[in-house]
Short mmCIF file of C-alpha atoms and ligand atoms in Angstrom, two decimals:
data_model
loop_
_atom_site.label_atom_id
_atom_site.label_comp_id
_atom_site.label_asym_id
_atom_site.label_seq_id
_atom_site.Cartn_x
_atom_site.Cartn_y
_atom_site.Cartn_z
CA MET A 106 -39.18 -57.74 -0.69
CA LYS A 107 -36.00 -57.85 -1.84
CA SER A 108 -35.41 -61.41 -0.31
CA VAL A 109 -39.36 -62.49 -1.51
CA LEU A 110 -38.07 -61.10 -5.38
CA ALA A 111 -34.77 -63.37 -5.27
CA ARG A 112 -36.83 -66.51 -4.04
CA ARG A 113 -39.44 -66.11 -6.93
CA TRP A 114 -36.11 -65.77 -8.89
CA ILE A 115 -34.59 -69.07 -7.81
CA ALA A 116 -38.28 -71.06 -8.16
CA GLU A 117 -38.83 -69.54 -11.49
CA GLY A 118 -34.88 -70.63 -12.42
CA VAL A 119 -35.13 -73.87 -11.16
CA GLY A 120 -38.60 -74.84 -12.92
CA LEU A 121 -37.36 -73.28 -16.29
CA ALA A 122 -33.96 -75.31 -15.40
CA LEU A 123 -36.29 -78.28 -15.06
CA ILE A 124 -37.93 -77.80 -18.29
CA LEU A 125 -34.93 -77.45 -20.27
CA VAL A 126 -32.90 -80.02 -18.56
CA GLY A 127 -36.40 -82.38 -19.56
CA PHE A 128 -35.96 -80.64 -22.79
CA VAL A 129 -32.24 -81.32 -24.06
CA GLY A 130 -32.53 -84.52 -22.11
CA PHE A 131 -35.14 -85.67 -24.80
CA ALA A 132 -33.78 -84.32 -27.56
CA ALA A 133 -30.16 -86.28 -26.72
CA TYR A 134 -32.42 -89.29 -25.92
CA ARG A 135 -33.89 -88.59 -29.71
CA ASN A 136 -30.15 -88.04 -31.27
CA THR A 137 -28.82 -91.18 -29.87
CA VAL A 138 -31.62 -93.81 -30.89
CA ALA A 139 -30.82 -91.74 -34.22
CA ILE A 140 -27.09 -92.28 -34.07
CA THR A 141 -27.79 -96.25 -33.17
CA GLU A 142 -29.91 -96.63 -36.16
CA SER A 143 -27.43 -95.01 -38.65
CA ALA A 144 -24.89 -97.50 -36.79
CA GLU A 145 -27.02 -99.80 -37.69
CA ARG A 146 -27.40 -99.33 -40.98
CA VAL A 147 -24.08 -98.99 -41.81
CA GLN A 148 -23.36 -102.71 -40.23
CA GLN A 149 -26.39 -103.92 -42.22
CA THR A 150 -24.90 -102.49 -45.51
CA TYR A 151 -21.36 -103.85 -45.15
CA GLN A 152 -23.02 -107.47 -44.37
CA ILE A 153 -25.34 -106.95 -47.57
CA LEU A 154 -21.73 -106.15 -49.01
CA ASN A 155 -20.08 -108.66 -47.92
CA ARG A 156 -22.78 -111.16 -48.81
CA LEU A 157 -22.51 -109.69 -52.46
CA THR A 158 -18.76 -110.47 -52.90
CA GLU A 159 -19.34 -113.93 -51.11
CA LEU A 160 -22.13 -114.62 -53.42
CA TYR A 161 -20.00 -113.62 -57.00
CA ALA A 162 -17.23 -115.87 -55.25
CA GLU A 163 -19.70 -118.81 -54.34
CA MET A 164 -20.93 -118.47 -58.41
CA ALA A 165 -17.02 -118.73 -59.32
CA ILE A 166 -16.22 -121.81 -57.33
CA ALA A 167 -19.53 -123.35 -58.68
CA GLU A 168 -18.59 -122.63 -62.10
CA SER A 169 -14.98 -124.64 -61.82
CA ALA A 170 -16.29 -127.21 -59.85
CA ARG A 171 -18.77 -127.83 -62.57
CA ARG A 172 -16.17 -127.84 -65.24
CA GLY A 173 -13.70 -129.84 -62.69
CA TYR A 174 -16.34 -132.18 -63.08
CA ILE A 175 -16.61 -132.15 -67.00
CA LEU A 176 -13.14 -132.24 -67.60
CA LEU A 177 -11.77 -134.54 -65.02
CA ASN A 178 -15.05 -137.03 -64.40
CA ASN A 179 -14.08 -136.15 -61.25
CA ASN A 180 -16.70 -136.92 -58.98
CA ARG A 181 -15.18 -134.92 -55.80
CA GLU A 182 -15.69 -132.17 -58.12
CA LEU A 183 -19.31 -132.67 -58.61
CA GLU A 184 -19.72 -132.80 -54.61
CA ARG A 185 -18.07 -129.45 -54.53
CA TYR A 186 -20.30 -128.15 -57.22
CA TYR A 187 -23.68 -129.45 -55.76
CA GLU A 188 -22.21 -127.95 -52.21
CA SER A 189 -21.60 -124.70 -53.54
CA VAL A 190 -25.31 -124.71 -55.19
CA GLU A 191 -26.75 -124.64 -51.42
CA ARG A 192 -24.52 -122.10 -50.38
CA ILE A 193 -25.36 -119.98 -53.41
CA ALA A 194 -29.03 -120.78 -52.59
CA HIS A 195 -28.48 -119.77 -48.73
CA GLN A 196 -26.71 -116.64 -49.16
CA LEU A 197 -29.52 -115.31 -51.91
CA GLN A 198 -31.82 -115.83 -48.79
CA GLN A 199 -29.84 -114.44 -46.66
CA ILE A 200 -29.67 -111.16 -48.94
CA ASP A 201 -33.49 -111.53 -48.97
CA GLN A 202 -33.49 -111.13 -45.58
CA ASP A 203 -30.96 -108.38 -44.88
CA MET A 204 -32.02 -106.33 -47.37
CA ASP A 205 -33.90 -103.06 -46.24
CA ALA A 206 -34.27 -101.60 -49.70
CA THR A 207 -35.85 -99.64 -51.62
CA PRO A 208 -38.38 -100.98 -54.21
CA ILE A 209 -35.40 -100.40 -57.22
CA GLN A 210 -33.14 -102.21 -55.33
CA ARG A 211 -35.22 -104.77 -54.37
CA LEU A 212 -36.18 -105.11 -57.96
CA ARG A 213 -32.47 -105.22 -58.82
CA VAL A 214 -31.93 -108.10 -56.19
CA GLN A 215 -34.82 -110.12 -57.61
CA GLU A 216 -33.59 -109.70 -61.24
CA LEU A 217 -29.99 -110.81 -59.77
CA GLU A 218 -31.53 -113.89 -58.01
CA THR A 219 -33.20 -114.60 -61.67
CA LEU A 220 -30.05 -114.07 -63.37
CA ILE A 221 -28.42 -116.86 -60.86
CA GLN A 222 -31.22 -118.57 -61.03
CA GLN A 223 -30.69 -118.91 -64.96
CA ARG A 224 -26.98 -119.53 -65.04
CA LEU A 225 -27.26 -122.13 -62.00
CA ASP A 226 -29.81 -124.08 -64.37
CA LEU A 227 -27.84 -123.93 -66.99
CA LEU A 228 -25.12 -125.44 -65.15
CA ASP A 229 -27.43 -127.90 -64.16
CA GLU A 230 -27.92 -128.68 -67.42
CA SER A 231 -24.72 -129.02 -68.19
CA VAL A 232 -23.42 -131.63 -65.30
CA LEU A 233 -26.85 -133.75 -66.62
CA LEU A 234 -25.87 -133.69 -70.33
CA TYR A 235 -22.30 -134.43 -68.81
CA GLN A 236 -23.89 -137.81 -67.41
CA THR A 237 -26.07 -138.37 -69.83
CA ASN A 238 -23.69 -137.78 -72.93
CA SER A 239 -20.22 -136.90 -71.98
CA ALA A 240 -18.74 -136.35 -75.65
CA ASN A 241 -21.73 -133.50 -76.51
CA SER A 242 -18.90 -131.45 -76.34
CA GLN A 243 -20.73 -128.87 -79.13
CA THR A 244 -23.62 -128.37 -76.73
CA GLN A 245 -21.21 -128.08 -73.83
CA ILE A 246 -19.16 -125.29 -75.31
CA ALA A 247 -22.89 -124.08 -76.17
CA ILE A 248 -24.02 -123.72 -72.79
CA THR A 249 -20.38 -122.43 -71.30
CA GLU A 250 -21.14 -119.83 -73.61
CA LYS A 251 -24.45 -118.90 -72.32
CA SER A 252 -23.00 -119.21 -68.73
CA ILE A 253 -20.53 -116.75 -69.70
CA LEU A 254 -22.95 -114.09 -71.25
CA LEU A 255 -25.01 -114.81 -68.05
CA ARG A 256 -22.27 -113.76 -65.58
CA GLU A 257 -21.31 -111.10 -67.48
CA ARG A 258 -25.00 -110.00 -66.55
CA ILE A 259 -25.16 -110.55 -63.20
CA GLN A 260 -21.33 -109.03 -62.65
CA SER A 261 -23.06 -106.08 -63.97
CA SER A 262 -26.21 -106.43 -61.58
CA LEU A 263 -23.98 -106.93 -58.57
CA ALA A 264 -22.17 -104.01 -59.69
CA GLU A 265 -24.78 -101.78 -59.94
CA ILE A 266 -26.42 -103.09 -56.17
CA ARG A 267 -22.80 -102.71 -54.83
CA TYR A 268 -22.70 -99.46 -55.82
CA ARG A 269 -26.28 -98.15 -55.03
CA GLU A 270 -25.73 -99.84 -51.11
CA GLU A 271 -22.38 -97.95 -51.10
CA GLN A 272 -24.21 -95.00 -51.67
CA ARG A 273 -26.44 -95.85 -49.04
CA LEU A 274 -23.22 -96.71 -47.15
CA ALA A 275 -21.50 -93.17 -47.04
CA SER A 276 -24.91 -91.47 -46.54
CA SER A 277 -25.59 -93.44 -43.41
CA ILE A 278 -21.73 -92.30 -42.36
CA GLN A 279 -22.61 -88.94 -43.07
CA GLN A 280 -26.06 -88.87 -41.09
CA ALA A 281 -24.22 -90.23 -37.64
CA ASN A 282 -21.52 -87.89 -38.41
CA THR A 283 -24.18 -84.77 -38.34
CA ASP A 284 -25.91 -87.33 -35.32
CA ILE A 285 -23.23 -87.06 -33.04
CA ARG A 286 -21.66 -83.34 -33.79
CA ARG A 287 -25.29 -82.12 -32.62
CA LYS A 288 -25.04 -85.02 -29.95
CA ILE A 289 -22.03 -83.52 -28.76
CA ALA A 290 -23.40 -79.44 -29.23
CA ILE A 291 -26.73 -79.97 -27.44
CA GLU A 292 -24.42 -82.07 -24.49
CA LEU A 293 -21.86 -78.65 -24.44
CA PHE A 294 -24.98 -76.52 -24.33
CA ALA A 295 -26.40 -78.64 -21.27
CA ILE A 296 -23.13 -78.65 -19.25
CA LEU A 297 -23.03 -74.97 -19.81
CA PHE A 298 -26.23 -73.61 -19.18
CA SER A 299 -26.59 -76.12 -16.25
CA PHE A 300 -23.48 -74.43 -15.17
CA THR A 301 -24.79 -70.88 -15.44
CA LEU A 302 -27.56 -71.62 -13.99
CA VAL A 303 -26.13 -73.39 -10.75
CA ALA A 304 -23.60 -70.56 -9.98
CA SER A 305 -26.28 -68.17 -10.58
CA ILE A 306 -28.58 -69.42 -7.73
CA CYS A 307 -25.53 -70.33 -5.46
CA ILE A 308 -24.68 -66.31 -6.36
CA ILE A 309 -28.36 -65.37 -5.41
CA LEU A 310 -28.29 -67.76 -1.99
CA TYR A 311 -24.48 -66.23 -1.31
CA ARG A 312 -25.96 -62.47 -1.44
CA GLN A 313 -28.92 -63.51 0.68
CA GLN A 314 -27.21 -64.98 3.02
CA THR A 315 -24.82 -62.15 3.59
CA GLN A 316 -27.44 -59.62 3.36
CA ARG A 317 -28.92 -61.78 5.94
CA GLN A 318 -25.90 -61.53 8.20
CA LYS A 319 -25.72 -57.57 7.43
CA TYR A 320 -29.40 -57.60 9.18
CA LYS A 321 -28.76 -59.46 11.95
CA ALA A 322 -25.19 -57.38 12.77
CA LEU A 323 -27.32 -54.38 12.27
CA GLU A 324 -30.31 -55.69 14.47
CA TRP A 325 -27.92 -56.64 16.78
CA MET A 326 -25.67 -52.69 16.83
CA LEU A 327 -29.27 -51.59 17.18
CA ALA A 328 -29.86 -53.20 20.25
CA GLN A 329 -26.74 -52.38 21.19
CA GLU A 330 -26.85 -48.96 21.45
CA LYS A 331 -30.31 -48.84 22.29
CA GLU A 332 -29.08 -50.57 25.62
CA LEU A 333 -26.19 -47.82 25.87
CA SER A 334 -28.59 -45.04 25.47
CA GLU A 335 -31.28 -46.29 28.14
CA LEU A 336 -27.96 -46.95 30.16
CA LYS A 337 -26.47 -43.40 29.67
CA LEU A 338 -29.91 -42.29 30.76
CA ARG A 339 -30.09 -43.98 33.48
CA PHE A 340 -26.71 -42.82 34.70
CA PHE A 341 -27.33 -39.54 33.85
CA SER A 342 -30.72 -39.13 35.74
CA MET A 343 -29.77 -40.69 38.55
CA VAL A 344 -26.41 -38.13 38.71
CA SER A 345 -28.56 -34.98 37.70
CA HIS A 346 -30.74 -35.90 40.19
CA GLU A 347 -28.08 -36.36 42.98
CA PHE A 348 -26.30 -33.13 42.01
CA ARG A 349 -29.57 -31.08 42.02
CA THR A 350 -30.05 -31.18 45.53
CA PRO A 351 -26.98 -30.16 46.79
CA LEU A 352 -26.54 -27.24 44.08
CA SER A 353 -30.52 -26.35 45.07
CA VAL A 354 -28.77 -25.95 48.61
CA ILE A 355 -26.07 -23.69 47.48
CA LEU A 356 -27.91 -21.67 45.56
CA ALA A 357 -30.53 -21.18 48.55
CA SER A 358 -27.68 -20.99 51.07
CA SER A 359 -25.96 -18.47 49.09
CA GLN A 360 -28.88 -16.46 48.62
CA LEU A 361 -30.12 -16.29 52.24
CA LEU A 362 -26.08 -15.12 52.70
CA GLN A 363 -26.58 -12.45 50.01
CA GLU A 364 -29.38 -10.78 51.60
CA ILE A 365 -28.16 -10.97 55.20
CA LEU A 366 -24.96 -9.50 54.02
CA GLU A 367 -26.04 -6.84 51.82
CA GLU A 368 -27.20 -5.13 54.35
CA VAL A 369 -24.03 -5.14 56.35
CA VAL A 370 -21.03 -5.43 53.82
CA ASP A 371 -20.24 -3.32 51.28
CA GLU A 372 -21.10 -4.71 47.17
CA ALA A 373 -17.48 -5.21 46.19
CA LYS A 374 -17.41 -7.82 49.05
CA LEU A 375 -20.16 -9.63 47.64
CA LYS A 376 -18.20 -10.62 44.48
CA ASN A 377 -17.48 -14.19 45.59
CA LEU A 378 -21.04 -14.61 46.31
CA HIS A 379 -22.18 -13.67 43.12
CA ARG A 380 -19.12 -16.54 41.85
CA ILE A 381 -20.41 -18.97 43.87
CA GLN A 382 -23.98 -18.55 42.47
CA SER A 383 -23.49 -18.20 39.22
CA SER A 384 -21.15 -21.44 39.34
CA ALA A 385 -24.03 -23.63 40.91
CA ARG A 386 -25.80 -22.03 38.41
CA LEU A 387 -24.27 -22.99 35.37
CA MET A 388 -23.57 -26.11 36.80
CA HIS A 389 -27.28 -26.86 36.62
CA GLN A 390 -27.79 -25.80 33.66
CA LEU A 391 -25.25 -28.10 32.25
CA LEU A 392 -27.05 -31.43 34.08
CA MET A 393 -30.19 -30.17 32.42
CA ASP A 394 -28.52 -29.68 28.92
CA ILE A 395 -27.20 -33.78 29.42
CA LEU A 396 -29.80 -35.06 31.03
CA THR A 397 -32.32 -33.51 27.67
CA LEU A 398 -29.98 -34.68 25.66
CA SER A 399 -29.79 -38.44 26.73
CA ARG A 400 -33.51 -38.48 26.94
CA ALA A 401 -33.51 -37.15 23.43
CA GLU A 402 -31.28 -39.77 22.22
CA ALA A 403 -32.87 -42.72 23.90
CA GLY A 404 -36.19 -41.23 22.22
CA LYS A 405 -37.82 -40.55 25.74
CA LEU A 406 -37.90 -36.38 25.42
CA GLU A 407 -41.46 -36.01 25.62
CA CYS A 408 -43.47 -33.24 24.07
CA HIS A 409 -46.76 -31.93 25.08
CA PRO A 410 -48.49 -28.89 23.14
CA VAL A 411 -50.75 -26.56 25.01
CA LEU A 412 -52.49 -23.54 23.97
CA VAL A 413 -50.35 -20.81 25.60
CA ASP A 414 -50.33 -16.80 25.46
CA VAL A 415 -47.03 -16.44 23.39
CA GLU A 416 -46.62 -13.07 24.09
CA SER A 417 -47.20 -13.18 27.98
CA PHE A 418 -44.36 -16.02 27.81
CA CYS A 419 -42.00 -14.10 25.95
CA LEU A 420 -42.64 -11.40 28.59
CA ASN A 421 -42.29 -14.43 31.54
CA LEU A 422 -39.21 -15.71 30.23
CA VAL A 423 -37.26 -12.21 29.46
CA GLU A 424 -37.72 -11.43 32.69
CA ASP A 425 -36.54 -14.46 34.55
CA ILE A 426 -33.09 -14.59 32.62
CA GLN A 427 -32.71 -10.70 33.13
CA SER A 428 -33.22 -11.13 36.98
CA GLY A 429 -31.45 -14.41 37.23
CA CYS A 430 -28.06 -12.75 35.52
CA ALA A 431 -25.55 -10.57 37.44
CA SER A 432 -24.20 -8.89 34.24
CA ASN A 433 -25.91 -6.01 33.41
CA HIS A 434 -27.07 -6.38 29.53
CA MET A 435 -30.70 -5.31 28.44
CA ILE A 436 -32.76 -7.58 27.09
CA LYS A 437 -35.45 -5.92 25.14
CA PHE A 438 -38.53 -7.78 23.44
CA ILE A 439 -39.99 -6.46 20.26
CA SER A 440 -43.89 -8.15 19.03
CA GLN A 441 -44.57 -8.60 15.38
CA GLY A 442 -47.70 -9.00 13.49
CA TYR A 443 -50.31 -11.21 14.86
CA CYS A 444 -49.47 -13.58 17.74
CA VAL A 445 -51.68 -14.55 20.75
CA ARG A 446 -52.29 -18.22 21.49
CA VAL A 447 -49.87 -20.41 20.25
CA ARG A 448 -49.69 -24.36 20.55
CA PHE A 449 -46.41 -25.91 21.72
CA ASP A 450 -44.36 -27.44 25.04
CA GLU A 451 -44.16 -24.55 27.24
CA LYS A 452 -41.42 -26.61 28.67
CA LEU A 453 -39.41 -27.37 26.25
CA MET A 454 -39.38 -23.73 24.23
CA TYR A 455 -38.57 -22.24 27.27
CA CYS A 456 -35.56 -24.67 27.52
CA ALA A 457 -34.87 -23.52 24.00
CA LEU A 458 -34.97 -19.91 23.75
CA SER A 459 -33.45 -19.38 27.34
CA ASN A 460 -30.37 -21.08 25.85
CA LEU A 461 -30.55 -18.87 23.21
CA LEU A 462 -30.69 -15.69 25.23
CA LEU A 463 -27.82 -16.91 27.90
CA ASN A 464 -25.53 -17.11 25.27
CA ALA A 465 -26.36 -14.28 24.02
CA ILE A 466 -25.29 -12.68 27.69
CA LYS A 467 -22.07 -14.93 27.84
CA TYR A 468 -21.25 -14.37 24.66
CA SER A 469 -21.37 -10.14 23.86
CA PRO A 470 -19.99 -7.74 26.06
CA ASP A 471 -21.21 -6.02 28.75
CA ALA A 472 -23.83 -3.41 28.29
CA THR A 473 -25.08 -4.53 24.63
CA ASP A 474 -28.46 -5.03 23.81
CA ILE A 475 -29.97 -7.76 23.34
CA THR A 476 -33.64 -8.32 21.25
CA LEU A 477 -35.92 -11.07 21.62
CA THR A 478 -38.35 -10.33 18.76
CA LEU A 479 -41.49 -12.16 18.20
CA ILE A 480 -43.24 -12.63 15.09
CA GLY A 481 -46.73 -13.81 14.19
CA GLN A 482 -47.29 -15.42 10.78
CA PRO A 483 -50.15 -17.15 9.43
CA HIS A 484 -48.89 -20.78 9.52
CA GLU A 485 -45.30 -19.56 11.64
CA THR A 486 -44.26 -18.41 15.10
CA ILE A 487 -41.15 -16.80 14.30
CA PHE A 488 -38.78 -15.95 17.91
CA GLN A 489 -34.99 -13.79 16.95
CA ILE A 490 -32.54 -13.63 19.31
CA THR A 491 -30.02 -10.72 18.46
CA ASP A 492 -26.85 -9.71 19.93
CA GLN A 493 -23.99 -7.42 18.99
CA GLY A 494 -21.39 -9.96 20.54
CA MET A 495 -18.72 -11.68 19.41
CA GLY A 496 -20.56 -13.76 16.77
CA ILE A 497 -19.75 -16.94 15.15
CA ALA A 498 -17.08 -17.29 12.73
CA ILE A 499 -18.46 -18.75 8.68
CA GLU A 500 -16.52 -22.09 9.43
CA ASP A 501 -18.11 -23.01 12.77
CA GLN A 502 -21.97 -21.76 11.73
CA ALA A 503 -22.48 -25.05 10.16
CA GLN A 504 -21.31 -27.39 13.23
CA ILE A 505 -22.58 -25.59 16.03
CA PHE A 506 -25.64 -27.81 16.54
CA THR A 507 -23.31 -30.96 17.22
CA PRO A 508 -23.14 -31.84 20.57
CA PHE A 509 -19.71 -30.60 22.22
CA TYR A 510 -18.66 -28.29 19.69
CA ARG A 511 -17.43 -24.98 20.45
CA GLY A 512 -16.63 -22.06 18.19
CA GLN A 513 -13.15 -21.04 17.87
CA ASN A 514 -13.24 -17.73 19.16
CA VAL A 515 -15.07 -18.16 22.77
CA GLY A 516 -11.56 -18.44 24.33
CA GLU A 517 -11.93 -18.36 28.29
CA ILE A 518 -15.77 -18.04 28.47
CA PHE A 519 -17.24 -21.56 29.96
CA GLY A 520 -19.44 -23.65 28.19
CA SER A 521 -20.06 -26.82 27.31
CA GLY A 522 -21.01 -27.14 23.73
CA LEU A 523 -24.31 -28.82 24.40
CA GLY A 524 -26.82 -25.54 24.16
CA LEU A 525 -27.43 -25.30 20.64
CA ALA A 526 -28.14 -29.08 20.71
CA VAL A 527 -30.57 -29.32 23.53
CA VAL A 528 -32.09 -26.67 21.42
CA GLN A 529 -31.94 -28.41 17.92
CA LYS A 530 -33.43 -31.70 20.11
CA CYS A 531 -36.65 -29.59 21.62
CA LEU A 532 -37.40 -27.79 18.10
CA GLU A 533 -37.52 -31.23 16.52
CA LEU A 534 -40.10 -32.42 18.17
CA HIS A 535 -42.01 -28.99 17.25
CA GLN A 536 -41.05 -30.04 13.86
CA GLY A 537 -39.30 -26.03 14.22
CA SER A 538 -35.72 -25.17 12.79
CA ILE A 539 -33.39 -23.06 14.04
CA SER A 540 -30.78 -20.99 11.53
CA VAL A 541 -28.34 -18.51 11.81
CA GLU A 542 -26.74 -15.49 10.68
CA SER A 543 -23.22 -14.07 12.53
CA GLU A 544 -20.65 -11.83 11.64
CA VAL A 545 -17.37 -11.81 14.12
CA GLU A 546 -17.18 -9.21 16.09
CA ARG A 547 -20.84 -7.72 15.28
CA GLY A 548 -23.29 -10.14 16.83
CA THR A 549 -25.23 -12.99 15.78
CA LYS A 550 -29.28 -13.53 14.65
CA PHE A 551 -30.95 -16.92 15.80
CA THR A 552 -34.13 -17.52 14.16
CA VAL A 553 -36.05 -19.75 15.38
CA ARG A 554 -39.89 -21.17 13.77
CA ILE A 555 -42.26 -23.44 14.59
CA PRO A 556 -45.12 -24.04 12.64
CA THR A 557 -49.09 -23.64 13.64
CA PRO A 558 -51.43 -24.94 12.52
P1 LIG B 1094 -21.39 -23.49 24.88
O1 LIG B 1094 -21.92 -22.16 24.78
O2 LIG B 1094 -21.60 -24.11 26.03
O3 LIG B 1094 -20.33 -23.40 24.37
P2 LIG B 1094 -23.62 -23.91 22.82
O4 LIG B 1094 -23.80 -25.16 22.44
O5 LIG B 1094 -24.74 -22.95 23.81
O6 LIG B 1094 -22.22 -24.46 23.90
O7 LIG B 1094 -22.80 -23.70 21.50
C1 LIG B 1094 -22.06 -23.59 20.63
C2 LIG B 1094 -21.32 -22.69 20.38
O8 LIG B 1094 -21.87 -21.57 19.02
C3 LIG B 1094 -20.51 -21.42 21.53
O9 LIG B 1094 -19.60 -22.55 21.97
C4 LIG B 1094 -20.03 -20.58 20.84
O10 LIG B 1094 -19.24 -20.84 20.04
C5 LIG B 1094 -21.45 -20.95 19.61
N1 LIG B 1094 -22.51 -19.73 19.87
C6 LIG B 1094 -23.21 -19.73 20.62
N2 LIG B 1094 -24.52 -18.86 20.61
C7 LIG B 1094 -23.68 -17.75 20.27
C8 LIG B 1094 -23.77 -16.31 20.53
N3 LIG B 1094 -24.50 -15.89 20.73
N4 LIG B 1094 -22.73 -15.82 20.11
C9 LIG B 1094 -21.32 -16.15 19.25
N5 LIG B 1094 -21.47 -17.36 19.61
C10 LIG B 1094 -22.05 -18.32 19.77
#
């Protein structure tokens, strides 16, 4: 589920990134176009300004060549005059072409052209007059005065055009600067965003990879554990099978021996025989406990509930334990409430309750009473095993259900620490529970509950 979410996140992230990269690319393209246009405008304005300066200089050259011709009557000066007039016409044409101006600026240029044309006409008139009548200096002076007036008007018109062009140049440069700054900001944003996105995707992929590795390691561990518990089960099944047969032979033979010897020797001399019997029984119980626990751990402990007459079941159990044990404890059975037939697995419940009763006998002094109380309730059946034995210290009570854990006060009493773990496993299969109340040197009460549907 988590990995599906992460994959969706990556796909959405990449989609968003593509949209943003497209957007940023488009914005960057538009900005580049704007910058190029601004640069072209700047270059064009510079060109116009240069042409205006050259035009003014050319006008001065034409004027000086005319004067040189009239004053010195030098044909070389006349040529220079005509060449200059030609260049002026060409420059005016160029200015006209280059001028990408507002209507007002265009009007100004037209006005300038008219003024220049008027001045050139005057200069031509002056040259012609000189060629027809070189002594008419009076008219020449009048023409020169007019030309000076026109020159001043041309000057102010040029200044006006130049001023407007310079203004345009300043605004173009400003616009270009703004475009460049915007371009830098967009590129910076694109770099930062791409970096963040790539970093996030890398982090997600890395996490996914680590998680996958963790899952794999976990799966491998689980498989190992399963294999190990199956191996353990096979081993314990084999061991218990191999041990049970000789143990049964020992028990049966010692029972037989006891029956034969009971008639010829007195009871005190049968003590060692009883020891053999109880040791064989303990060993048998230990094997059974190990086998049950291994089965439970491997998930192979089976539970087959059937309807059982619970009172008869308890009476049989008490009788079995009482007759099987050599001690002189008295096991009382009390039945409370209404309980006739209850559904449970007979073998598993027998194993659990017998373990608790045997513990009660084992951890209680001789000749003390042990009670098995059966309480029938509408939704559960309760079994209570009470003794007046050594009790369990408070700090041990929470741990006694852990396999191999034994109370601090058990002393020399034999045990493996497996019995209560087995009891718990048997009850788990019935969705039941077990609890303990105990006081050191006063006694212990175990309460077993199994739900009755
Ligand atoms: P074992 O009896 O083989 O040690 P169990 O799992 O049956 O293992 O019990 C675990 C521990 O719980 C015992 O070692 C003992 O300390 C304590 N215990 C169990 N039942 C009793 C009882 N009836 N009275 C006192 N202590 C008990």
